[in-house]
Amino acid sequence: MRTLGAFSGYSSSDIPACKEFYADTLGIELEEQMGGLRFEVNGQKIFIYPKADRRPAEFTVLNLVVEDISVAVGDLTSKGVAFERYEGLPAEQDNRGVLRGKDAGMGPNIAWFNDPSGNILA
């Protein structure tokens, strides 16, 4: 098999709410396509498709790489985004919900939050 590319996808039970969240809150340029939302981040293609009877995944569906996680968390918090807290992580999350793995030599600094359909983003 010869592939011509790839993209990732996940579902939403509320495409209009996701459109507003991804565009206005996250600042991502979207294209409406086949009833869903298509976007690219640094060449990575993602498609969010409508599914009325969906259940949110119990894992992170999208990781967004940012220059400064503290600035990004502050910006999103000011826009009403709440960050998740998880038990049993390899390092403690700080008071804003950021796991400081990179600072502890244990992987990236990361913070998790949900989109309007309950998809876990980081």
Coordinates of N, CA, C and O in Angstrom, one line a residue:
M1 N 0.8 -1.2 0.0 CA 0.0 0.0 0.0 C 0.9 1.2 0.0 O 1.8 1.3 0.8
R2 N 0.5 2.2 -0.8 CA 1.3 3.4 -0.9 C 0.3 4.5 -0.4 O -0.7 4.8 -1.0
T3 N 0.6 5.2 0.7 CA -0.2 6.2 1.3 C 0.1 7.5 0.7 O 1.3 7.8 0.3
L4 N -0.8 8.4 0.6 CA -0.6 9.8 0.1 C -0.6 10.8 1.2 O -0.5 12.0 0.9
G5 N -0.8 10.3 2.4 CA -0.8 11.2 3.5 C -1.7 10.6 4.6 O -2.1 9.5 4.5
A6 N -2.0 11.4 5.6 CA -2.8 10.9 6.7 C -3.4 12.1 7.5 O -2.9 13.2 7.4
F7 N -4.5 11.8 8.2 CA -5.1 12.8 9.1 C -5.7 12.0 10.2 O -5.9 10.9 10.2
S8 N -5.9 12.8 11.3 CA -6.6 12.2 12.5 C -8.0 12.8 12.6 O -8.3 13.8 12.1
G9 N -8.8 12.0 13.2 CA -10.2 12.5 13.4 C -10.8 12.0 14.7 O -10.4 11.0 15.3
Y10 N -11.7 12.8 15.2 CA -12.5 12.4 16.4 C -13.9 13.1 16.3 O -14.1 14.0 15.5
S11 N -14.8 12.6 17.1 CA -16.2 13.0 16.9 C -16.6 14.1 17.9 O -16.0 14.3 19.0
S12 N -17.8 14.7 17.6 CA -18.4 15.7 18.5 C -19.9 15.6 18.4 O -20.4 15.3 17.3
S13 N -20.5 15.8 19.5 CA -22.0 15.7 19.6 C -22.6 17.1 19.3 O -23.8 17.3 19.2
D14 N -21.7 18.2 19.3 CA -22.2 19.5 19.1 C -21.2 20.3 18.2 O -20.3 21.0 18.7
I15 N -21.3 20.2 16.9 CA -20.3 20.8 16.0 C -20.4 22.3 16.1 O -19.3 23.0 16.2
P16 N -21.6 23.0 16.2 CA -21.5 24.5 16.4 C -20.8 24.9 17.6 O -20.0 25.9 17.6
A17 N -20.9 24.2 18.8 CA -20.2 24.6 20.0 C -18.7 24.4 19.8 O -17.9 25.2 20.2
C18 N -18.3 23.3 19.1 CA -16.9 23.0 18.9 C -16.3 24.1 17.9 O -15.2 24.5 18.1
K19 N -17.1 24.5 16.9 CA -16.7 25.5 16.0 C -16.3 26.8 16.8 O -15.2 27.3 16.6
E20 N -17.2 27.2 17.6 CA -16.9 28.4 18.4 C -15.7 28.2 19.3 O -14.9 29.1 19.4
F21 N -15.6 27.1 20.0 CA -14.5 26.8 20.9 C -13.2 26.8 20.2 O -12.2 27.4 20.6
Y22 N -13.1 26.0 19.1 CA -11.8 25.8 18.5 C -11.4 27.1 17.8 O -10.2 27.5 17.8
A23 N -12.3 27.9 17.2 CA -12.0 29.1 16.5 C -11.8 30.3 17.5 O -10.7 30.9 17.4
D24 N -12.7 30.5 18.4 CA -12.7 31.7 19.2 C -11.8 31.5 20.5 O -11.0 32.4 20.8
T25 N -11.9 30.3 21.1 CA -11.1 30.1 22.3 C -9.7 29.7 22.0 O -8.7 30.2 22.6
L26 N -9.5 28.7 21.1 CA -8.2 28.2 20.8 C -7.5 29.0 19.6 O -6.3 28.9 19.4
G27 N -8.3 29.8 18.9 CA -7.7 30.6 17.8 C -7.3 29.8 16.6 O -6.4 30.2 15.9
I28 N -7.9 28.7 16.4 CA -7.6 27.8 15.2 C -8.5 28.1 14.0 O -9.7 28.2 14.2
E29 N -7.9 28.2 12.9 CA -8.7 28.5 11.6 C -9.3 27.2 11.2 O -8.6 26.2 11.0
L30 N -10.6 27.2 11.0 CA -11.4 26.0 10.7 C -12.0 26.1 9.3 O -12.3 27.2 8.8
E31 N -12.3 25.0 8.7 CA -13.0 24.9 7.5 C -14.2 23.9 7.7 O -13.9 22.8 8.2
E32 N -15.4 24.3 7.4 CA -16.5 23.4 7.5 C -16.5 22.4 6.3 O -16.3 22.9 5.2
Q33 N -16.6 21.1 6.6 CA -16.5 20.1 5.6 C -17.4 18.9 6.0 O -17.3 18.4 7.1
M34 N -18.2 18.5 5.1 CA -19.1 17.3 5.3 C -19.8 17.3 6.7 O -19.9 16.3 7.4
G35 N -20.3 18.5 7.1 CA -21.0 18.6 8.4 C -20.1 18.7 9.6 O -20.6 18.8 10.7
G36 N -18.8 18.6 9.4 CA -17.8 18.6 10.5 C -16.9 19.8 10.3 O -17.1 20.7 9.6
L37 N -15.8 19.7 11.0 CA -14.8 20.8 11.0 C -13.4 20.2 10.7 O -13.0 19.2 11.2
R38 N -12.7 20.9 9.8 CA -11.4 20.4 9.4 C -10.4 21.6 9.7 O -10.8 22.7 9.5
F39 N -9.3 21.2 10.2 CA -8.2 22.2 10.5 C -6.9 21.6 10.4 O -6.7 20.3 10.4
E40 N -5.9 22.4 10.3 CA -4.5 22.0 10.3 C -3.7 22.8 11.3 O -4.0 24.0 11.5
V41 N -2.8 22.1 12.0 CA -1.9 22.8 12.9 C -0.5 22.3 12.5 O -0.2 21.1 12.6
N42 N 0.3 23.3 12.0 CA 1.6 23.0 11.6 C 1.7 21.7 10.7 O 2.6 20.9 10.8
G43 N 0.8 21.7 9.7 CA 0.8 20.6 8.7 C 0.1 19.3 9.1 O -0.1 18.4 8.3
Q44 N -0.3 19.3 10.4 CA -1.1 18.1 10.9 C -2.6 18.4 10.6 O -3.1 19.3 11.1
K45 N -3.2 17.4 9.9 CA -4.6 17.6 9.6 C -5.5 16.9 10.5 O -5.3 15.7 10.9
I46 N -6.6 17.5 11.0 CA -7.5 17.0 11.9 C -8.9 17.2 11.4 O -9.2 18.3 10.9
F47 N -9.8 16.2 11.6 CA -11.2 16.4 11.2 C -12.1 16.0 12.4 O -11.9 14.9 13.0
I48 N -13.0 16.9 12.8 CA -14.0 16.6 13.8 C -15.3 16.4 13.1 O -15.8 17.2 12.4
Y49 N -15.8 15.2 13.3 CA -17.0 14.8 12.6 C -18.2 14.7 13.6 O -18.0 14.4 14.7
P50 N -19.4 14.9 13.1 CA -20.6 14.9 13.9 C -21.0 13.4 14.2 O -21.0 12.6 13.3
K51 N -21.4 13.2 15.5 CA -21.9 11.9 15.9 C -22.8 12.1 17.1 O -22.3 12.5 18.2
A52 N -24.1 12.0 16.9 CA -25.0 12.3 18.0 C -24.9 11.4 19.2 O -25.0 11.9 20.3
D53 N -24.7 10.1 19.0 CA -24.7 9.2 20.2 C -23.3 8.8 20.6 O -23.1 7.7 21.1
R54 N -22.4 9.7 20.6 CA -21.0 9.5 20.9 C -20.8 9.5 22.4 O -21.5 10.0 23.2
R55 N -19.7 8.8 22.8 CA -19.2 8.9 24.1 C -17.7 9.4 24.0 O -17.0 9.0 23.2
P56 N -17.4 10.4 24.9 CA -16.0 11.0 24.8 C -15.0 9.9 25.1 O -15.2 9.0 25.9
A57 N -13.9 10.0 24.4 CA -12.8 9.1 24.7 C -12.2 9.3 26.1 O -12.3 10.4 26.6
E58 N -11.6 8.3 26.7 CA -11.0 8.5 28.0 C -9.5 8.8 27.9 O -8.8 8.5 28.9
F59 N -9.1 9.3 26.8 CA -7.7 9.6 26.6 C -7.6 10.9 25.8 O -8.6 11.4 25.2
T60 N -6.4 11.4 25.7 CA -6.2 12.7 25.0 C -6.3 12.4 23.5 O -5.6 11.6 23.0
V61 N -7.1 13.2 22.8 CA -7.3 13.0 21.4 C -6.5 14.0 20.6 O -6.2 13.8 19.4
L62 N -6.0 15.1 21.2 CA -5.3 16.1 20.5 C -4.3 16.8 21.5 O -4.7 17.3 22.5
N63 N -3.0 16.9 21.1 CA -2.0 17.6 21.9 C -1.6 18.8 21.1 O -1.2 18.6 19.9
L64 N -1.7 20.0 21.6 CA -1.3 21.2 21.0 C 0.1 21.6 21.6 O 0.2 21.8 22.8
V65 N 1.1 21.8 20.8 CA 2.4 22.3 21.2 C 2.4 23.8 21.2 O 2.0 24.4 20.2
V66 N 2.8 24.4 22.3 CA 2.8 25.8 22.5 C 4.2 26.2 22.9 O 5.0 25.5 23.4
E67 N 4.5 27.5 22.6 CA 5.8 28.0 23.0 C 6.1 28.1 24.5 O 7.1 27.8 25.0
D68 N 5.0 28.6 25.2 CA 5.1 28.8 26.6 C 3.9 28.3 27.3 O 2.8 28.9 27.2
I69 N 3.9 27.2 28.0 CA 2.7 26.6 28.5 C 2.1 27.5 29.6 O 0.8 27.5 29.7
S70 N 2.9 28.2 30.3 CA 2.3 29.1 31.4 C 1.5 30.2 30.7 O 0.4 30.5 31.2
V71 N 2.0 30.8 29.7 CA 1.2 31.8 28.9 C -0.1 31.2 28.3 O -1.1 31.8 28.4
A72 N 0.0 30.0 27.7 CA -1.1 29.4 27.1 C -2.2 29.0 28.1 O -3.4 29.3 27.9
V73 N -1.8 28.5 29.3 CA -2.7 28.2 30.3 C -3.4 29.4 30.9 O -4.6 29.5 31.1
G74 N -2.6 30.5 31.1 CA -3.2 31.8 31.5 C -4.2 32.3 30.5 O -5.3 32.8 30.9
D75 N -3.8 32.3 29.2 CA -4.8 32.8 28.2 C -6.0 32.0 28.2 O -7.1 32.5 28.2
L76 N -5.9 30.6 28.2 CA -7.1 29.8 28.2 C -8.0 29.9 29.4 O -9.2 30.0 29.4
T77 N -7.3 30.1 30.6 CA -8.0 30.3 31.8 C -8.8 31.5 31.8 O -10.0 31.6 32.2
S78 N -8.2 32.6 31.2 CA -9.0 33.9 31.1 C -10.2 33.8 30.2 O -11.1 34.6 30.3
K79 N -10.2 32.8 29.3 CA -11.3 32.6 28.4 C -12.3 31.6 29.0 O -13.2 31.1 28.3
G80 N -12.1 31.2 30.2 CA -13.1 30.3 30.9 C -12.8 28.8 30.8 O -13.6 28.0 31.2
V81 N -11.6 28.4 30.3 CA -11.2 27.0 30.2 C -10.8 26.5 31.5 O -10.0 27.1 32.2
A82 N -11.3 25.4 31.9 CA -11.0 24.7 33.2 C -10.0 23.6 32.9 O -10.3 22.8 31.9
F83 N -9.0 23.5 33.7 CA -8.0 22.4 33.4 C -8.2 21.2 34.4 O -8.6 21.4 35.5
E84 N -8.0 20.0 33.8 CA -8.3 18.8 34.5 C -7.2 18.5 35.5 O -6.0 18.8 35.3
R85 N -7.5 17.7 36.5 CA -6.5 17.2 37.5 C -6.7 15.7 37.5 O -7.8 15.2 37.5
Y86 N -5.5 15.0 37.5 CA -5.5 13.6 37.5 C -4.7 13.0 38.6 O -3.7 13.6 39.0
E87 N -5.1 11.9 39.1 CA -4.4 11.2 40.2 C -3.4 10.2 39.5 O -3.6 9.8 38.4
G88 N -2.3 9.9 40.2 CA -1.4 8.9 39.8 C -0.4 9.3 38.7 O 0.1 8.4 38.0
L89 N -0.2 10.6 38.5 CA 0.7 11.0 37.5 C 2.1 10.9 38.0 O 2.4 10.9 39.2
P90 N 3.1 10.9 37.1 CA 4.5 10.7 37.5 C 5.1 11.9 38.2 O 6.1 11.8 38.9
A91 N 4.4 13.0 38.2 CA 4.8 14.3 38.9 C 3.5 15.0 39.3 O 2.4 14.7 38.8
E92 N 3.6 15.9 40.2 CA 2.5 16.7 40.7 C 2.1 17.8 39.6 O 2.9 18.3 39.0
Q93 N 0.8 18.0 39.6 CA 0.3 19.2 38.8 C 0.4 20.4 39.7 O 0.1 20.3 40.9
D94 N 0.8 21.5 39.1 CA 0.9 22.8 39.8 C -0.5 23.3 40.1 O -1.5 22.7 39.7
N95 N -0.6 24.5 40.8 CA -1.9 25.0 41.2 C -2.8 25.4 40.0 O -4.0 25.7 40.1
R96 N -2.2 25.5 38.8 CA -3.0 25.8 37.6 C -3.3 24.6 36.7 O -3.9 24.7 35.7
G97 N -2.9 23.4 37.2 CA -3.2 22.2 36.5 C -2.1 21.7 35.6 O -2.3 20.7 34.9
V98 N -0.9 22.3 35.6 CA 0.2 22.0 34.7 C 1.0 20.9 35.3 O 1.5 21.1 36.4
L99 N 1.2 19.8 34.6 CA 2.2 18.8 35.0 C 3.5 19.2 34.5 O 3.7 19.4 33.3
R100 N 4.4 19.5 35.5 CA 5.7 20.0 35.1 C 6.7 18.9 34.9 O 7.8 18.8 35.5
G101 N 6.4 18.0 34.0 CA 7.3 16.9 33.7 C 8.7 17.3 33.1 O 9.7 16.7 33.5
K102 N 8.7 18.2 32.2 CA 10.0 18.7 31.6 C 10.9 19.3 32.7 O 12.0 19.0 32.8
D103 N 10.3 20.1 33.6 CA 11.0 20.7 34.6 C 11.6 19.7 35.6 O 12.6 19.9 36.2
A104 N 10.9 18.5 35.7 CA 11.4 17.5 36.6 C 12.2 16.4 35.9 O 12.5 15.4 36.4
G105 N 12.5 16.6 34.6 CA 13.2 15.7 33.8 C 12.4 14.4 33.5 O 13.0 13.3 33.3
M106 N 11.1 14.5 33.4 CA 10.2 13.3 33.2 C 9.3 13.5 32.0 O 8.2 12.9 32.0
G107 N 9.6 14.2 31.0 CA 8.7 14.3 29.8 C 8.3 15.7 29.7 O 8.8 16.6 30.3
P108 N 7.3 16.0 28.9 CA 6.9 17.4 28.6 C 6.1 18.0 29.7 O 5.5 17.3 30.6
N109 N 6.0 19.3 29.8 CA 5.1 20.0 30.6 C 3.8 19.9 29.9 O 3.7 20.1 28.7
I110 N 2.7 19.6 30.6 CA 1.4 19.4 29.9 C 0.3 19.7 30.8 O 0.4 19.6 32.0
A111 N -0.8 20.2 30.2 CA -2.1 20.5 30.9 C -3.2 20.0 30.1 O -3.2 20.1 28.9
W112 N -4.3 19.4 30.7 CA -5.4 18.8 30.0 C -6.6 19.7 30.2 O -6.9 20.2 31.3
F113 N -7.5 19.7 29.2 CA -8.8 20.4 29.2 C -9.7 19.7 28.2 O -9.3 18.9 27.4
N114 N -11.0 20.0 28.3 CA -12.0 19.4 27.4 C -12.6 20.4 26.5 O -12.7 21.6 26.8
D115 N -12.9 19.9 25.3 CA -13.7 20.7 24.4 C -15.2 20.6 24.7 O -15.5 19.8 25.6
P116 N -16.1 21.3 24.0 CA -17.5 21.2 24.4 C -18.1 19.8 24.3 O -19.2 19.6 24.9
S117 N -17.5 18.9 23.6 CA -18.1 17.5 23.5 C -17.4 16.6 24.5 O -17.6 15.4 24.5
G118 N -16.5 17.1 25.4 CA -15.8 16.3 26.3 C -14.6 15.6 25.8 O -14.0 14.8 26.5
N119 N -14.1 15.9 24.6 CA -12.9 15.4 24.1 C -11.7 16.0 24.9 O -11.7 17.2 25.2
I120 N -10.8 15.2 25.3 CA -9.7 15.6 26.1 C -8.6 16.2 25.2 O -8.1 15.5 24.3
L121 N -8.2 17.4 25.4 CA -7.1 18.1 24.7 C -6.0 18.4 25.6 O -6.2 18.5 26.8
A122 N -4.8 18.6 25.1 CA -3.7 18.9 26.0 C -2.8 19.9 25.3 O -2.8 20.0 24.1

